[in-house]
PDB file of C-alpha atoms in Angstrom:
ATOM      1  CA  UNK A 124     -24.423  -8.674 -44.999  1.00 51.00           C
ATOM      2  CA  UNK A 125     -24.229  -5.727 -42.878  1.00 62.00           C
ATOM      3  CA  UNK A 126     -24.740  -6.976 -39.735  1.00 73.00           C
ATOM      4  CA  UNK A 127     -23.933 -10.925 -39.234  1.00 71.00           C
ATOM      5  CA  UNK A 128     -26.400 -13.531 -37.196  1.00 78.00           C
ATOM      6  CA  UNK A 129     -24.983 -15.379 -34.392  1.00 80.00           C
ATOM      7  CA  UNK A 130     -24.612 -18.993 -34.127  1.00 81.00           C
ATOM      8  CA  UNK A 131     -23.972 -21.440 -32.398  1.00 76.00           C
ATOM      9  CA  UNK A 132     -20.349 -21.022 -32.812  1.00 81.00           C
ATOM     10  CA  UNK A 133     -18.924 -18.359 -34.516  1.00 87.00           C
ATOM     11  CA  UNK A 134     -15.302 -17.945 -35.198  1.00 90.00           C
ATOM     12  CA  UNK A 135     -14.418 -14.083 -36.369  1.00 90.00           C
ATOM     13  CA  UNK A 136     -11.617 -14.386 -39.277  1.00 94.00           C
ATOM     14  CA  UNK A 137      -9.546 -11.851 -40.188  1.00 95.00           C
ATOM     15  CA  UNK A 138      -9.394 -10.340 -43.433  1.00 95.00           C
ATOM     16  CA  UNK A 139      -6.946 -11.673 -46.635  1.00 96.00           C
ATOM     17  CA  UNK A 140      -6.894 -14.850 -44.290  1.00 97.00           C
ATOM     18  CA  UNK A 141      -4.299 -17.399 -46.554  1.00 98.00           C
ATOM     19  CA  UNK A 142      -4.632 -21.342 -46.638  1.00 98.00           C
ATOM     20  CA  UNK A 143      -2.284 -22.029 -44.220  1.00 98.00           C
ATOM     21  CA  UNK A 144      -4.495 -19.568 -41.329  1.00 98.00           C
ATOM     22  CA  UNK A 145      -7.915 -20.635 -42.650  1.00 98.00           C
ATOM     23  CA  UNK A 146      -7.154 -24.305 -42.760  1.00 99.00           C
ATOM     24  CA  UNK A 147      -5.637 -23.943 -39.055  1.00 98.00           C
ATOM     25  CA  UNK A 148      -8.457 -22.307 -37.414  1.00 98.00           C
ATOM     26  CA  UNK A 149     -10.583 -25.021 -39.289  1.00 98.00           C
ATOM     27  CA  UNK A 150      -8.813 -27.722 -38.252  1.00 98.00           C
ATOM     28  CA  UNK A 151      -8.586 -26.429 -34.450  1.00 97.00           C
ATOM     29  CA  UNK A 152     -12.803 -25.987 -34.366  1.00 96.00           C
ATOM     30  CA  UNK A 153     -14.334 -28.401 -36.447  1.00 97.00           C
ATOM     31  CA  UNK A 154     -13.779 -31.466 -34.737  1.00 97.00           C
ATOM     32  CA  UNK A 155     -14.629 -30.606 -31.381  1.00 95.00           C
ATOM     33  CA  UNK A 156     -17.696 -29.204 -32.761  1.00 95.00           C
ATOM     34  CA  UNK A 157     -18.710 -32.706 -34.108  1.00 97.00           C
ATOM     35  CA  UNK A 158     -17.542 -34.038 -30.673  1.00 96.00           C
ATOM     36  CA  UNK A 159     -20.013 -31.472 -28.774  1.00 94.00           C
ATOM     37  CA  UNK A 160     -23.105 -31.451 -31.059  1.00 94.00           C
ATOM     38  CA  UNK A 161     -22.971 -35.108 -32.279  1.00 96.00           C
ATOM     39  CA  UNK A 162     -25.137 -34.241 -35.737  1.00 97.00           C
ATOM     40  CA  UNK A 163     -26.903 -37.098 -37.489  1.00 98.00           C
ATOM     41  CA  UNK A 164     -25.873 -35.196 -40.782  1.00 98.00           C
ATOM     42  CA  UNK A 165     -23.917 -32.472 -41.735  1.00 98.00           C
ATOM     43  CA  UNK A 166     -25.005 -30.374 -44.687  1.00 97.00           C
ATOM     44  CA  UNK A 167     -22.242 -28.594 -45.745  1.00 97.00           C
ATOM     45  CA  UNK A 168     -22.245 -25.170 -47.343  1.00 95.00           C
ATOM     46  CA  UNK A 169     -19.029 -25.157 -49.838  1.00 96.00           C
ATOM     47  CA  UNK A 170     -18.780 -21.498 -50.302  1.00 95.00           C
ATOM     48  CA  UNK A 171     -16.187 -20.111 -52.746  1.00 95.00           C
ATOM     49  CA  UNK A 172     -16.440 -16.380 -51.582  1.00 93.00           C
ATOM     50  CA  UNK A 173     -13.835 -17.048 -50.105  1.00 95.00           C
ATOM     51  CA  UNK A 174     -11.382 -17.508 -52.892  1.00 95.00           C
ATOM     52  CA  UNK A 175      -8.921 -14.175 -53.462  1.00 94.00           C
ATOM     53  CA  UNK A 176      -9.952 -12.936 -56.561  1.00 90.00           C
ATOM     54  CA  UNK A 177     -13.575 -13.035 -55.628  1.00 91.00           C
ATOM     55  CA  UNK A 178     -14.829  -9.511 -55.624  1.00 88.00           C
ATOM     56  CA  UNK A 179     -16.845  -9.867 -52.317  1.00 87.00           C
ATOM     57  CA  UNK A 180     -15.167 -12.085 -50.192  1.00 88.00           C
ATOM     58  CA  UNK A 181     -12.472 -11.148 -48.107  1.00 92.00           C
ATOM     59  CA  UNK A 182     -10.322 -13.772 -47.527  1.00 96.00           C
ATOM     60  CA  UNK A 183      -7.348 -14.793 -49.380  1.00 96.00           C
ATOM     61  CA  UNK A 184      -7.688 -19.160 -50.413  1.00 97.00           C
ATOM     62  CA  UNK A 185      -6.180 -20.166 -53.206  1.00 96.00           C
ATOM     63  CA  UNK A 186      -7.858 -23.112 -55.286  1.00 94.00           C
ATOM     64  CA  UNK A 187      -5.690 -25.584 -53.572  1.00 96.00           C
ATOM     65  CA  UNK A 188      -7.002 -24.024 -50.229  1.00 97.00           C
ATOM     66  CA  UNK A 189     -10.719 -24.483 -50.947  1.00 97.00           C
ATOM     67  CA  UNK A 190     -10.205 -28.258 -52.460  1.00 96.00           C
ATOM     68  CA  UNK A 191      -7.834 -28.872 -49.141  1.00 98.00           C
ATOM     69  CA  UNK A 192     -11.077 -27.027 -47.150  1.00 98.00           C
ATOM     70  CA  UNK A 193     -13.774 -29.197 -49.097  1.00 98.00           C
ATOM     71  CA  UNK A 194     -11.460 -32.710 -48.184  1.00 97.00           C
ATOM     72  CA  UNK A 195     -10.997 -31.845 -44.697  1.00 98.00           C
ATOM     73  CA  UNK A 196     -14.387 -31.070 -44.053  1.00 98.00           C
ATOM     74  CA  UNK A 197     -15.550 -33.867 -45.501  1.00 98.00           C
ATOM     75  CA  UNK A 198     -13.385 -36.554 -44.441  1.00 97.00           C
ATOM     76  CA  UNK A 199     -13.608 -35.677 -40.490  1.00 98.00           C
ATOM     77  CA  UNK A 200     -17.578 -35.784 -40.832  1.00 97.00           C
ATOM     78  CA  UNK A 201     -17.096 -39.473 -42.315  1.00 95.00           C
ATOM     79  CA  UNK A 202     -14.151 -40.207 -39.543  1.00 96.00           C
ATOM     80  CA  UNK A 203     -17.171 -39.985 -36.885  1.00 96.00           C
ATOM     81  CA  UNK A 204     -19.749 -41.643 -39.041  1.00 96.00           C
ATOM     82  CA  UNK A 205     -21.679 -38.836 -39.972  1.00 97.00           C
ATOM     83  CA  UNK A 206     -23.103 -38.324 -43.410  1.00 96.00           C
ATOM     84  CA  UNK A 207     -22.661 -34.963 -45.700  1.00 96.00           C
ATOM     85  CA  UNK A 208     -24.669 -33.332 -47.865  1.00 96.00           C
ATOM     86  CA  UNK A 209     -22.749 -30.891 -49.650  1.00 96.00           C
ATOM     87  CA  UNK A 210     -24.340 -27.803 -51.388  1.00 96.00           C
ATOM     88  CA  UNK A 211     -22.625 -24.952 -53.206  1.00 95.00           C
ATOM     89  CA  UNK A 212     -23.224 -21.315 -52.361  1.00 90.00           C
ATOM     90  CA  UNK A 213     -21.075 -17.859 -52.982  1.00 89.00           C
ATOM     91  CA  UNK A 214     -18.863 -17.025 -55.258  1.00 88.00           C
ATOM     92  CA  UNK A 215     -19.409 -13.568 -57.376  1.00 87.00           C
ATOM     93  CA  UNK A 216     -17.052 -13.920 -60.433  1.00 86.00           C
ATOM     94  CA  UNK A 217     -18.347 -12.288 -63.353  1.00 88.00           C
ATOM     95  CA  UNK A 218     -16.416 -15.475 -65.330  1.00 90.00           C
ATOM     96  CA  UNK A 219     -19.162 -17.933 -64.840  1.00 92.00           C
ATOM     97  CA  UNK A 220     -17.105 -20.824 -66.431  1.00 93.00           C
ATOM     98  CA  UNK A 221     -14.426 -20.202 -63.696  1.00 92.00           C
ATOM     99  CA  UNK A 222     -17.016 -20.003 -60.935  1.00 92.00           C
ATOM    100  CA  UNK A 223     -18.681 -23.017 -62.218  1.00 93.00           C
ATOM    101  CA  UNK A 224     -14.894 -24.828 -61.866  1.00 93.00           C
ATOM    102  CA  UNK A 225     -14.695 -23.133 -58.035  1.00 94.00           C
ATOM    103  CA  UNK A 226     -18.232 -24.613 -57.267  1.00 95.00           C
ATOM    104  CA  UNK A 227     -17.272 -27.994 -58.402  1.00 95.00           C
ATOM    105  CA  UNK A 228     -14.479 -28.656 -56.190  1.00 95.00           C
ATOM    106  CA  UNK A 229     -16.144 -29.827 -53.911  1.00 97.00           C
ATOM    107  CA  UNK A 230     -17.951 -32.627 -55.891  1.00 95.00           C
ATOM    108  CA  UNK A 231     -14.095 -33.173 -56.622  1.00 94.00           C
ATOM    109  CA  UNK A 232     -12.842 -33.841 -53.155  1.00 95.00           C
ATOM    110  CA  UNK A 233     -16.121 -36.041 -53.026  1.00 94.00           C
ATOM    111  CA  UNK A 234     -15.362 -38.405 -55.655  1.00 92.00           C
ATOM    112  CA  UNK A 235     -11.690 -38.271 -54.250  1.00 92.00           C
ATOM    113  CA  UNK A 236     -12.700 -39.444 -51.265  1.00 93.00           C
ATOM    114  CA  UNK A 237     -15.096 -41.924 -52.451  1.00 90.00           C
ATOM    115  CA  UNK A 238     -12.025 -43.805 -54.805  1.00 90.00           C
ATOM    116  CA  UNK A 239      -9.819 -43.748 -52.350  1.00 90.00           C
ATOM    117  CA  UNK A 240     -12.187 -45.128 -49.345  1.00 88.00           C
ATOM    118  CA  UNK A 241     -13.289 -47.977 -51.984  1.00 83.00           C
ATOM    119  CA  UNK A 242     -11.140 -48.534 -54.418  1.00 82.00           C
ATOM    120  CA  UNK A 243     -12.382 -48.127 -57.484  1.00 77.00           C
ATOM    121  CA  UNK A 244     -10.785 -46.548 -60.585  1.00 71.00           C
ATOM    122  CA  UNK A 245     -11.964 -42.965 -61.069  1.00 65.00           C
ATOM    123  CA  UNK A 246     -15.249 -42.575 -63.100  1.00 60.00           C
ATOM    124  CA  UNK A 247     -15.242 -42.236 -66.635  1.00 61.00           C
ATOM    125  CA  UNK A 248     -17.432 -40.832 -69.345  1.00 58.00           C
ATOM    126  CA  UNK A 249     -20.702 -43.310 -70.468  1.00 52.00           C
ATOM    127  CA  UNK A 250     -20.688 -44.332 -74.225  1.00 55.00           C
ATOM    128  CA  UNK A 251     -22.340 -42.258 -76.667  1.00 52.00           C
ATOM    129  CA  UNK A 252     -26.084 -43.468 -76.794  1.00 45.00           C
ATOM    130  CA  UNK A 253     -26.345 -44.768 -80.714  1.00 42.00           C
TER     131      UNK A 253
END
């Protein structure tokens, strides 16, 4: 948009921002914002505008940066005991089957997380129905 809404807490990011910057700044907010605001759940927003060949975000993440994004986000909201619902959102590639892979990084990280916390073996495909 335009002209941006405030928040409760907004943190202004430069433009062609790489991994490395991104997941600092992220890592030096998000936990004292779970600290301060204490949320019952988190629904979280997985947007992949910010990926660097997207045409209308501005930021520079590579696939590795958005999967180490989705697993940090999620994994500090479960350190504290709060639950996440994760929904997809941006992305603007005219190459739907490569959006479709961005948007499902997150549901990646998810399942990640979820072998590794319990450990099972990772999930595998049902039989064919006869």
């Amino acid at each position: 948009p335009f002209r941006k809404q405030h928040s409760d807490l907004d943190v202004p990011l430069p433009e062609n921002l790489d991994d490395d910057s991104y997941l600092r700044i992220l890592r030096a907010n998000l936990p004292e914002l779970l600290e301060r605001t204490e949320p019952d759940l988190v629904i979280y927003n997985a947007g992949v505008d910010p990926f660097k060949d997207d045409p209308l975000g501005k930021l520079n993440l590579t696939w590795e940066g958005l999967q180490a994004r989705d697993q940090y986000v999620l994994e500090c909201c479960l350190n504290v005991g709060v639950p996440v619902g994760c929904v997809i959102g941006g992305g603007y590639s005219k190459d739907h089957e490569e959006l479709a892979w961005r948007h499902s990084l997150v549901h990646r990280a998810a399942a990640k997380i979820y072998q590794d916390r319990f450990s099972i073996t990772p999930f595998r495909s049902s039989p064919a129905v006869a």
